[in-house]
Amino acid sequence: MTTAAPPIAMLPGESIIRQQSFTPHLILTYLKTTVILTNRRLVVSSPNTIFGLIPHGYSVHTAPIESITDVAYGNGRETGAMGKLTLLLVPLIALFLFAVLVLPTFGAGF
């Protein structure tokens, strides 16, 4: 279930120097980010997701080569979607365990 990035529209006289697709996630390998370097611009196409899991289109960012002054990279962890999912699931699991394990000892039933 690999989702392909949308093709970019090439400008007149533009040629691709380098194109690379990679997955920034260890588990979600079907979410591919594509970086395309042309002789005029840099194009980055990354997937949009629903709840951090379900692919829902792409966002494409372009920058002219002349305007790129700094490049940063790293191996930081983004816990946005997984953190939100954890914050949602932990109280639900605690409520479920309370309803299943504690309430029957007091005679409450479903």
XYZ file of C-alpha atoms in Angstrom:
110
model
C 0.000 0.000 0.000
C 2.561 2.552 -1.090
C 1.167 5.983 -1.844
C 2.862 7.727 -4.712
C 3.644 11.413 -4.625
C 1.973 13.527 -7.279
C 4.148 14.380 -10.270
C 5.435 17.944 -10.391
C 4.846 20.197 -13.357
C 8.162 21.044 -14.943
C 8.788 24.612 -15.996
C 10.140 25.383 -19.494
C 13.884 24.737 -19.541
C 13.817 22.957 -16.160
C 15.525 19.590 -15.699
C 15.697 17.215 -12.751
C 19.152 16.953 -11.171
C 18.260 14.540 -8.361
C 15.083 12.861 -7.131
C 14.801 10.761 -3.966
C 11.876 9.167 -2.135
C 12.213 8.005 1.440
C 10.117 7.131 4.446
C 10.632 9.277 7.542
C 8.792 6.760 9.752
C 10.150 3.440 10.997
C 6.749 1.761 11.197
C 4.656 3.620 8.621
C 6.785 2.693 5.633
C 3.977 3.292 3.134
C 4.148 7.062 3.784
C 6.811 8.311 1.384
C 8.291 11.804 1.208
C 9.788 12.832 -2.118
C 12.496 15.452 -2.586
C 13.195 16.688 -6.112
C 16.076 19.007 -6.978
C 15.918 20.696 -10.355
C 18.202 23.252 -11.917
C 15.800 26.012 -10.751
C 14.065 24.875 -7.548
C 13.720 22.366 -4.732
C 10.395 20.536 -4.409
C 9.391 18.560 -1.298
C 6.236 16.458 -1.414
C 5.142 14.952 1.901
C 1.961 13.018 2.696
C -0.911 14.457 4.710
C -2.453 11.956 7.107
C -5.592 11.487 9.154
C -4.705 10.595 12.764
C -1.107 10.172 11.613
C -1.925 6.826 9.976
C -4.313 7.167 7.022
C -2.899 8.878 3.916
C -5.031 11.792 2.711
C -3.296 13.654 -0.094
C 0.041 15.425 -0.247
C 1.406 18.832 0.550
C 3.927 20.120 -1.950
C 6.405 22.858 -1.021
C 8.712 24.514 -3.515
C 11.585 26.946 -3.088
C 13.721 28.583 -5.758
C 17.380 27.578 -5.544
C 18.418 31.232 -5.142
C 16.335 31.659 -1.974
C 17.763 28.631 -0.110
C 20.287 29.971 2.388
C 20.372 27.302 5.075
C 19.651 23.587 5.312
C 19.039 21.776 8.593
C 18.689 18.067 9.202
C 18.458 15.782 12.173
C 16.965 12.672 13.669
C 14.470 14.311 16.043
C 11.282 12.521 16.955
C 7.910 14.029 16.212
C 5.343 12.698 18.637
C 2.419 14.785 17.417
C -0.047 12.156 16.212
C 1.146 9.344 18.454
C 1.124 11.637 21.484
C -2.448 12.698 20.758
C -3.485 9.094 20.245
C -1.884 8.103 23.543
C -3.603 10.957 25.376
C -6.891 9.741 23.958
C -6.425 6.020 24.565
C -5.001 6.016 28.107
C -8.133 7.519 29.747
C -10.397 5.288 27.657
C -8.487 2.154 28.689
C -8.524 3.267 32.349
C -12.283 3.835 32.181
C -12.810 0.441 30.555
C -10.699 -1.348 33.171
C -12.578 0.471 35.951
C -15.924 -0.579 34.465
C -14.876 -4.197 33.969
C -12.811 -4.836 37.105
C -14.046 -2.487 39.844
C -17.742 -1.936 39.239
C -18.721 -5.659 39.303
C -17.244 -5.954 42.831
C -19.848 -3.429 44.028
C -22.701 -5.303 42.381
C -23.069 -2.932 39.470
C -23.633 -4.649 36.181
C -24.269 -3.783 32.603
